[in-house]
Structure formats: C-alpha cells, structure tokens
Coordinates of C-alpha atoms in Angstrom, one line a residue:
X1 CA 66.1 24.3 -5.9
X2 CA 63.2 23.2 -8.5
X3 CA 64.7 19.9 -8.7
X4 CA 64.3 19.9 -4.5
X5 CA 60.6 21.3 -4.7
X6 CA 59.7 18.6 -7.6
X7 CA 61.2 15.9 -5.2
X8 CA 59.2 16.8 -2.3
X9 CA 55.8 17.5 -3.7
X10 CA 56.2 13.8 -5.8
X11 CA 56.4 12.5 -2.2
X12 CA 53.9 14.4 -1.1
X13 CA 51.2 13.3 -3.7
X14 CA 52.4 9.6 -2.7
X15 CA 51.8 10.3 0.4
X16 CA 48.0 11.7 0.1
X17 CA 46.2 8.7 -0.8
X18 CA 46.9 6.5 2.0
X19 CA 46.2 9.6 4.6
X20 CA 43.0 10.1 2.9
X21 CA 42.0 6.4 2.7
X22 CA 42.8 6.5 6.8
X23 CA 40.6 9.5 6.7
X24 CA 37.8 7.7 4.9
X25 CA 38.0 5.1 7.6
X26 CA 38.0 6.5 10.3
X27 CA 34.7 8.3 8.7
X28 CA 33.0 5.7 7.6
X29 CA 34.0 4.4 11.6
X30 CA 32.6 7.4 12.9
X31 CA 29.3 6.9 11.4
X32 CA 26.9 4.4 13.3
X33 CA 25.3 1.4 11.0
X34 CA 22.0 2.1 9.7
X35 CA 19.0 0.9 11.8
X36 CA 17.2 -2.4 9.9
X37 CA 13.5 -2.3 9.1
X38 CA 12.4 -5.5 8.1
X39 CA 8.7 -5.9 6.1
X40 CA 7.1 -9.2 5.6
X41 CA 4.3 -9.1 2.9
X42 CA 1.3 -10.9 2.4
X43 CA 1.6 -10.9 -1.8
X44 CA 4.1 -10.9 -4.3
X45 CA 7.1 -8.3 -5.1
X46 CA 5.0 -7.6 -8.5
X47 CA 1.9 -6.5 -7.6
X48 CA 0.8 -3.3 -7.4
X49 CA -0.3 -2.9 -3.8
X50 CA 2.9 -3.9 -2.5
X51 CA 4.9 -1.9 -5.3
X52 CA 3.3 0.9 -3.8
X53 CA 4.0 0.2 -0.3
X54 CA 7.7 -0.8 -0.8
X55 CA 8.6 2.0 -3.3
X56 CA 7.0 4.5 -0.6
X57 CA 9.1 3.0 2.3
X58 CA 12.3 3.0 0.4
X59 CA 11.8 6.5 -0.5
X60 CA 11.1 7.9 3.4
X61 CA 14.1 6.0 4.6
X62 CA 16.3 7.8 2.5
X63 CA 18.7 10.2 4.2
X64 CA 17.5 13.7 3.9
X65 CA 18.3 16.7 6.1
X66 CA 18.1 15.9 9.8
X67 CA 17.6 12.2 9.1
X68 CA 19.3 9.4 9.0
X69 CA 18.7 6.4 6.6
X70 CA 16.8 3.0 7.5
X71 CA 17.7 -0.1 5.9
X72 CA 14.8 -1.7 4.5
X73 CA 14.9 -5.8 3.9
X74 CA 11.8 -7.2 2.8
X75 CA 10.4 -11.0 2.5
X76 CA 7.4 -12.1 0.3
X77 CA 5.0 -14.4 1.3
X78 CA 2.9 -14.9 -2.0
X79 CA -0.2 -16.0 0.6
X80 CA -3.1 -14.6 -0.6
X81 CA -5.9 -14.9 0.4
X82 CA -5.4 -17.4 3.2
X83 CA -2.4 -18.5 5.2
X84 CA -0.7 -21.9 3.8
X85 CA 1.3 -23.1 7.1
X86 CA 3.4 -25.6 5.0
X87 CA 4.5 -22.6 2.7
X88 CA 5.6 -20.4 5.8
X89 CA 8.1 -23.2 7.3
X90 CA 10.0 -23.1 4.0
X91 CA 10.3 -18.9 3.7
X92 CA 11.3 -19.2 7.6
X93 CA 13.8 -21.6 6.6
X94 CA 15.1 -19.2 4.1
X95 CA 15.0 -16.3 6.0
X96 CA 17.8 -18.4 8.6
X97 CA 20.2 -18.8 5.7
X98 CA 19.6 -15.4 4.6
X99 CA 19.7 -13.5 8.1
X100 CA 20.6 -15.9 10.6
X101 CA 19.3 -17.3 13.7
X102 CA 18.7 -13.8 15.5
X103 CA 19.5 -11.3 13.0
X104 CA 17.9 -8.3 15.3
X105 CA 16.0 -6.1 13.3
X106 CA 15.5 -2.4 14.8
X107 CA 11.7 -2.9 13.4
X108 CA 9.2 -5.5 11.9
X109 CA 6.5 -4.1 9.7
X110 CA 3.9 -6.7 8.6
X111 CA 1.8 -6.4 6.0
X112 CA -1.5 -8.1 5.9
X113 CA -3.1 -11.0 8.0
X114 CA -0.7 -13.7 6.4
X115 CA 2.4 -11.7 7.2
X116 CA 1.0 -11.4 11.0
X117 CA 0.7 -15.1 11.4
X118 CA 3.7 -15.9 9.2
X119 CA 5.4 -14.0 12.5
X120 CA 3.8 -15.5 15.2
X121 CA 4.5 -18.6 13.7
X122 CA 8.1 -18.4 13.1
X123 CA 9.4 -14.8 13.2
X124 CA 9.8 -13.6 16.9
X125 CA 13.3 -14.0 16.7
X126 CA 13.5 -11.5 14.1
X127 CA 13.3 -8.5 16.5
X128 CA 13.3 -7.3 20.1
X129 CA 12.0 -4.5 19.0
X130 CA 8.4 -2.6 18.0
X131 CA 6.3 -4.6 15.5
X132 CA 3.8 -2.9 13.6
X133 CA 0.9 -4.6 11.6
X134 CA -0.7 -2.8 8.2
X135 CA -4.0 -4.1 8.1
X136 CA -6.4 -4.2 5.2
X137 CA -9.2 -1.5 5.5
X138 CA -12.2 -2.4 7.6
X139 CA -10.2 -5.9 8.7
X140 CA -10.5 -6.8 12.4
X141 CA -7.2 -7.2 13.5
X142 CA -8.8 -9.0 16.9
X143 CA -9.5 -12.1 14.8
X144 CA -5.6 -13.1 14.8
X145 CA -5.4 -13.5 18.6
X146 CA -2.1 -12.5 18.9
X147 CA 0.2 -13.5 21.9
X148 CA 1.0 -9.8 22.4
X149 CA 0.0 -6.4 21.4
X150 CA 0.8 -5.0 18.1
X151 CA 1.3 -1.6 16.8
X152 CA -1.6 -1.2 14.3
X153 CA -1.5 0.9 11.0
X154 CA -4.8 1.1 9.4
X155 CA -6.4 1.5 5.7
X156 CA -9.6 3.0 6.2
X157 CA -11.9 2.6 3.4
X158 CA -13.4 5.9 2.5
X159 CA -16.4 4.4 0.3
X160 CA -18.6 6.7 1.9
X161 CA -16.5 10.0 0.8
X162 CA -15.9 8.0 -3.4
X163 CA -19.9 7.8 -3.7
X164 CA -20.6 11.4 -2.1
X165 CA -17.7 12.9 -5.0
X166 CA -19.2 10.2 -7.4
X167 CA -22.9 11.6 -7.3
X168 CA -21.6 14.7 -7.6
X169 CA -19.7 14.0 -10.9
X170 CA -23.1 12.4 -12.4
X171 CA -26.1 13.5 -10.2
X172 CA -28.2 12.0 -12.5
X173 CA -27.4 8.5 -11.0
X174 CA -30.6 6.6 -10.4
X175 CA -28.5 2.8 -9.3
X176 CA -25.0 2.5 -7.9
X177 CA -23.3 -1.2 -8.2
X178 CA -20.6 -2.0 -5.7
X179 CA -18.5 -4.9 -6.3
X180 CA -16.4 -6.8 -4.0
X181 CA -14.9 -10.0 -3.7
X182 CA -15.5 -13.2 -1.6
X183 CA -12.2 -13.3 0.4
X184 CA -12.6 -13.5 4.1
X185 CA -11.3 -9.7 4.5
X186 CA -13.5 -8.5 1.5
X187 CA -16.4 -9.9 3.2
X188 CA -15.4 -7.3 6.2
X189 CA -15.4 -4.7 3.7
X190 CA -18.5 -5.2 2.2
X191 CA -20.3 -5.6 5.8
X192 CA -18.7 -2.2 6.4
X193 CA -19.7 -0.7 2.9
X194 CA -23.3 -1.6 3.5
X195 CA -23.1 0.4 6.9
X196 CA -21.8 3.5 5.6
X197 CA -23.7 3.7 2.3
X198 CA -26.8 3.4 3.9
X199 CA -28.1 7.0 4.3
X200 CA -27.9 7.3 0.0
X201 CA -30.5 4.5 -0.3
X202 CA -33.4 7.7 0.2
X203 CA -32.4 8.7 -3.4
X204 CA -30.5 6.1 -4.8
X205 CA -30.8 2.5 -5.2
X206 CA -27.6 0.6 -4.7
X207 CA -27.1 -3.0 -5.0
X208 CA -24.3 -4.5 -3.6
X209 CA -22.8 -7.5 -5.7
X210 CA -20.7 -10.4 -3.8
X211 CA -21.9 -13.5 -5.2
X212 CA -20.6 -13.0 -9.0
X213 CA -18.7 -15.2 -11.4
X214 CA -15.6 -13.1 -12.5
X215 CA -16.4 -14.1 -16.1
X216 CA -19.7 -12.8 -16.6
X217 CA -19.2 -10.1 -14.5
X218 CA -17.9 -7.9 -17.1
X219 CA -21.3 -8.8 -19.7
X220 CA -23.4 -7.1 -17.0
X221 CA -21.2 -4.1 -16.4
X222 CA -21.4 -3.6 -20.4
X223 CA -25.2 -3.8 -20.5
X224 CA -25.8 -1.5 -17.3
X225 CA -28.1 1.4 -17.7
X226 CA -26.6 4.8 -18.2
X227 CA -28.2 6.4 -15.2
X228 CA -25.7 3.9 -13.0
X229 CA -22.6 3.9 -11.4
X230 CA -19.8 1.4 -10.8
X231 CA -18.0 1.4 -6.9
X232 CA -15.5 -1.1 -6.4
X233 CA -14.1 -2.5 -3.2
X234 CA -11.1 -4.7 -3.6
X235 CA -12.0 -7.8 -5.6
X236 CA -9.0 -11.1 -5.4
X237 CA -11.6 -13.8 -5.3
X238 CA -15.1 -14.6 -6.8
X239 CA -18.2 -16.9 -5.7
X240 CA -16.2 -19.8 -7.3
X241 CA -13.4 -19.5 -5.4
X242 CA -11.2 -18.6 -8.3
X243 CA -7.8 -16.0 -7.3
X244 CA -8.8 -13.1 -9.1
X245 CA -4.4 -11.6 -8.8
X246 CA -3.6 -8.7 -8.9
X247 CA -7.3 -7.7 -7.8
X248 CA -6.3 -4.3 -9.9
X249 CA -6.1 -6.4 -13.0
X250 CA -9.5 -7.8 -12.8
X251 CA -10.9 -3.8 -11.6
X252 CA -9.1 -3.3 -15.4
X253 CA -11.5 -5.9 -17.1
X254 CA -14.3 -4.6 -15.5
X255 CA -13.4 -0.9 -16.0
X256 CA -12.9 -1.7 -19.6
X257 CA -16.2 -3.5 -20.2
X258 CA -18.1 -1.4 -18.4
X259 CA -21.1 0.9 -19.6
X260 CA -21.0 3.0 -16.3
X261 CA -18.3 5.4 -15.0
X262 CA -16.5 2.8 -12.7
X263 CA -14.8 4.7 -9.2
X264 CA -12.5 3.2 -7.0
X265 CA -11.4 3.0 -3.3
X266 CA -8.2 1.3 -3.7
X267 CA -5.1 3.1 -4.9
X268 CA -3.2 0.7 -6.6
X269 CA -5.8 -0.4 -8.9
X270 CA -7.3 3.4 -9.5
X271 CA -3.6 3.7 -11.3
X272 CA -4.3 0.7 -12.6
X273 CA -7.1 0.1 -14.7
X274 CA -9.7 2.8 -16.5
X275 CA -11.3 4.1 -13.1
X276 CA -12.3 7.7 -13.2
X277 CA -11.5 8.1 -9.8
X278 CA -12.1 8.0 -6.2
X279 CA -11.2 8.8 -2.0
X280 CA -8.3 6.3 -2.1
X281 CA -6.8 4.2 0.5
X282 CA -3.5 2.2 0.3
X283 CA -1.4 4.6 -1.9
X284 CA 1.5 7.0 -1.3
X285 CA 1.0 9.2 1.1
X286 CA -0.2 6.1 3.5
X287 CA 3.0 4.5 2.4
X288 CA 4.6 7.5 3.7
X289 CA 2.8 8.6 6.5
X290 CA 3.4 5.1 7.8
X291 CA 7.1 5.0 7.3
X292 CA 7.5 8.5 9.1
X293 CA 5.9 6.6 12.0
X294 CA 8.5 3.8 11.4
X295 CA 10.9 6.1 11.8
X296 CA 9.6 7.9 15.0
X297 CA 9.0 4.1 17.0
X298 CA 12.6 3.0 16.0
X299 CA 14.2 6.1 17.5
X300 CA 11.9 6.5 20.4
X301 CA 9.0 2.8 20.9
X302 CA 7.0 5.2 23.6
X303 CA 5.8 7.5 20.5
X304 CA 3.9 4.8 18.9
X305 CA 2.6 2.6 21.9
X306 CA 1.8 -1.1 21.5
X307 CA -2.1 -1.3 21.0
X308 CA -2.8 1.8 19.5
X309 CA -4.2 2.9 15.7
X310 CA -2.6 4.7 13.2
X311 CA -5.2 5.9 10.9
X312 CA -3.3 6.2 7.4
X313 CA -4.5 9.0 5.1
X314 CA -6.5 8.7 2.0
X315 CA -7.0 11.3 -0.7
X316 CA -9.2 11.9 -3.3
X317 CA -6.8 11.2 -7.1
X318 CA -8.7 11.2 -10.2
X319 CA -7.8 10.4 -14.2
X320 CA -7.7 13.4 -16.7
X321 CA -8.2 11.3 -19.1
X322 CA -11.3 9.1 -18.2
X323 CA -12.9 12.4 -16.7
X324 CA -12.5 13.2 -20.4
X325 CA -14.0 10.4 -21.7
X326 CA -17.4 10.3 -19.8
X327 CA -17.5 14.6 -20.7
X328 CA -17.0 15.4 -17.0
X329 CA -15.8 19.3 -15.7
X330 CA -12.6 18.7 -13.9
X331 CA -14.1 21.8 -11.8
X332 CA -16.2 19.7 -10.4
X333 CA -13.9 17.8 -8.1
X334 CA -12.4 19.3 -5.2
X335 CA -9.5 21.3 -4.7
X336 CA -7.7 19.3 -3.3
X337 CA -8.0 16.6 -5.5
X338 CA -5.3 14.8 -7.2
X339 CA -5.3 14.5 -11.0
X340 CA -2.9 11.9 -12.8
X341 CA -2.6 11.4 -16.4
X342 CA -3.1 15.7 -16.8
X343 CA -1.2 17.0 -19.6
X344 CA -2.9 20.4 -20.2
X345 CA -2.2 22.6 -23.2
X346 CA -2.6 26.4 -24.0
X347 CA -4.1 25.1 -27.3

C-alpha cells in the first residue's frame, strides 16, 4: 500500500512541472504586450538633464496598482545646440536595423528642438500614434514649422519666483547678475528673463550677462561685491561659440568661483554644482507629471489633444549644505520647499 502511494505521488511530482509550465504559458498568453513609448533626445545618455528625464519615465511606466507597464526605448541624438542633418541620416539608419521599417510605437516623445526635426526628417514611420514634444522653457515651438500639430509639454522658467525667494534669503542685495548662454534657445530665455524681472529693477539693479567668455567668467564672479547675487539661466554656449556640455558643469565652475550666493532655475545643474537653490524647472516631478500624461494619451489620444500645452511643474529644492555655508535660516524658505543634502542631528 505505501509502496503504491510512493509510486503514484513520484508520478505525480513528474507530472507537475510540465502542467505548470502550460500554466505559465497560457499566462504569460493571457497577458497583452506592453504598449512602446519611444523618446528621441536632443543630448547624450550622460548628461544630467536627460538622466533626469529618462530615470523619471522609466520609473512612472513601471507597473503599479491599477497600471500597466510602458516600454520605454530611447535614441540619442548628441545634437546640441543646433541640428547636424548629415548626423540624423546615420541614427535613422540605425534606428531601421534596430526597429525596423515600421516598428509602430504606441507613443513618440521628443525631447528638444533637434529631436523634433530629427522626426520630421526621418521618423514618421515610427508611430501612427500621438507625438508629444518637451520643449526647453520659454522656446517657441512655432519656429519648427511642423507639418502637423504636436502635443506640447512645456518647461516654464520660473526666474521670476528664484529671485523673489532669493531676495528673501539676502535682502540686503543691492545687484543681481543673471547669466545665460548664447545658444539660439538661451537667447529665448534671456528675452523672457528680462520681461519678467523687470518690476525688481525699482530696488535692485540687475545686469543681465550674455556676451561672456566662459573663461573669465568665473574671475568676475570671484571679485563680485558681497551685496550681489548670482541667477543663472541655462548656459551650453558662450560669445565665442565654444560648447559649454553639460551646461550644469560649467554652472559648477561658476558656483565654485563665485563670491555671491549663486541660485538656479534649472534642476539638473541645481543637483549639480554648488547652487544654493532655486524654483526649478526640468527635474522630477516634470519628468513625472509628463509621463502620467504619456500614459493617459496612449490609453485614450482625446485626453491630451494635438495642439495643446502641458505646463510641467516646477518646485522650489534648495542645498542644506550651501544654505549652511552663506549662514542662511533654513526657516526662511518656504514650506513647501524641497531640501537635498539635509542630514539633521539631535546634537
């Protein structure tokens, strides 16, 4: 009788794995393929904007309750800050052997003006689906001429809201520098900056400095006056034309150098460098408000119509530590303020 029960639950146990491999199958059969996302980016893999931006979209396509995953691809342009037409024919070439003819992405996200004319140059067989454009904040997206509506996300530049918190931190200020670069979108930021910043030239004077060379920059920064400030914009390029990449490395030199407290608008090269701080666009939560909206238009293109602006959020994040170092209250910033590089002790 043992013998008989051995027998039969030896059979038994050989018998389970191919009825639960069937199971498995049928499963894994069950469950439909994940919907593809494909984002084209203007820079390189390594950079900190689009390190941000990728590691944001990867996280808010992962399954979680109630939603399913995306499958994010990605291609890399390395075309910053101008379009090189000669480049793009070789990536698209790529992108055939990698994906093939019409490999029919759910989605196309593109950031940046390269990545925009990199697809209406050679990707529109990538999708028949929505195609959303991440432009760089205060960038006229009207300039590309598109052959058809996009879906626009957009980086607004909260310069206005970084000095307001900034004179707040050192009301003393008497002069507030704000540095840019000379690429064609930086020259769209700094029209924009002058605009906003206006109404604090009745009680401060603020020069606005485009026309720099990046290596004497930092000597001026170093010999500025203690009553000023330091406001930079993004900076990739200076009056010489020289590629000043990743613009958060060169925000490090100057933050470094510099005499003044040195804020930021610019996520990735706040978490960067030595900035103290600022109202930040282009960092996390834009990177994840934008793939929630990815999300919606794949499932459903009506909720995001073609033509209309996302505004992506910005937040005020500022450094424990360089708070510290220019002997600034962290009760002075807001509550709602971000701090990074915190470590607080009972001691």
């Amino acid at each position: 009788m043992f013998r008989r029960f051995c027998t039969s639950l030896l059979l038994l146990c050989l018998m389970l794995p191919p009825v639960m491999a069937r199971s498995e199958e049928r499963t894994a059969a069950a469950q439909p393929a994940p919907k593809r996302v494909l984002a084209i980016f203007f820079g390189q893999r390594d950079t900190p904007y689009e390190r941000t931006l990728e590691d944001g979209l990867r996280s808010a396509f992962a399954p979680a309750a109630g939603k399913a995953a995306l499958r994010l691809e990605t291609i890399y342009l390395d075309m910053f800050p101008l379009y090189q037409p000669e480049r793009a024919a070789l990536i698209a070439e790529q992108a055939r052997r990698r994906f093939g003819a019409t490999p029919g992405f759910d989605a196309v996200l593109l950031s940046g003006f390269s990545a925009a004319r990199y697809f209406e140059d050679f990707g529109r067989e990538l999708t028949s689906g929505p195609v959303v454009l991440v432009k760089s904040a205060q960038a006229d997206a009207n300039v590309l001429d598109l052959r058809e509506p996009l879906r626009i996300a957009d980086n607004p530049l909260a310069v206005d809201q970084t000095l307001e918190l900034a004179l707040r931190l050192f009301p003393q200020t008497r002069e507030v520098l704000v540095i840019s670069g000379t690429g064609p979108e930086e020259v769209q930021m700094m029209a924009s900056a002058r605009k906003s910043l206006a109404r604090f030239q009745e009680t401060s004077r603020i020069t606005f400095i485009d026309d720099f060379d990046a290596d004497t920059l930092p000597a001026r920064l170093a010999a500025a006056p203690p009553d000023t400030i330091v406001l930079t914009l993004r900076i990739s390029r200076d009056s010489k034309g020289r590629r000043l990449l990743p613009p958060s490395d060169y925000v490090a030199r100057l933050a470094r150098a510099s005499r003044a407290p040195l804020f930021c608008t610019l996520e990735p090269a706040l978490r960067a460098s030595e900035c103290i701080g600022g109202v930040v666009s282009a960092g996390v939560p834009a990177s994840i408000a934008l793939a929630e909206a990815l999300r919606k238009v794949v499932d459903s293109p009506a909720s995001w119509p073609a033509g209309k602006v996302l505004e992506l959020p910005s937040e005020p994040i500022f450094d424990a530590r360089q708070m510290a170092r220019w002997k600034r209250p962290l009760e002075l910033l807001p509550a709602e303020a971000q701090l990074i590089n915190y470590n607080p002790t009972p001691y």
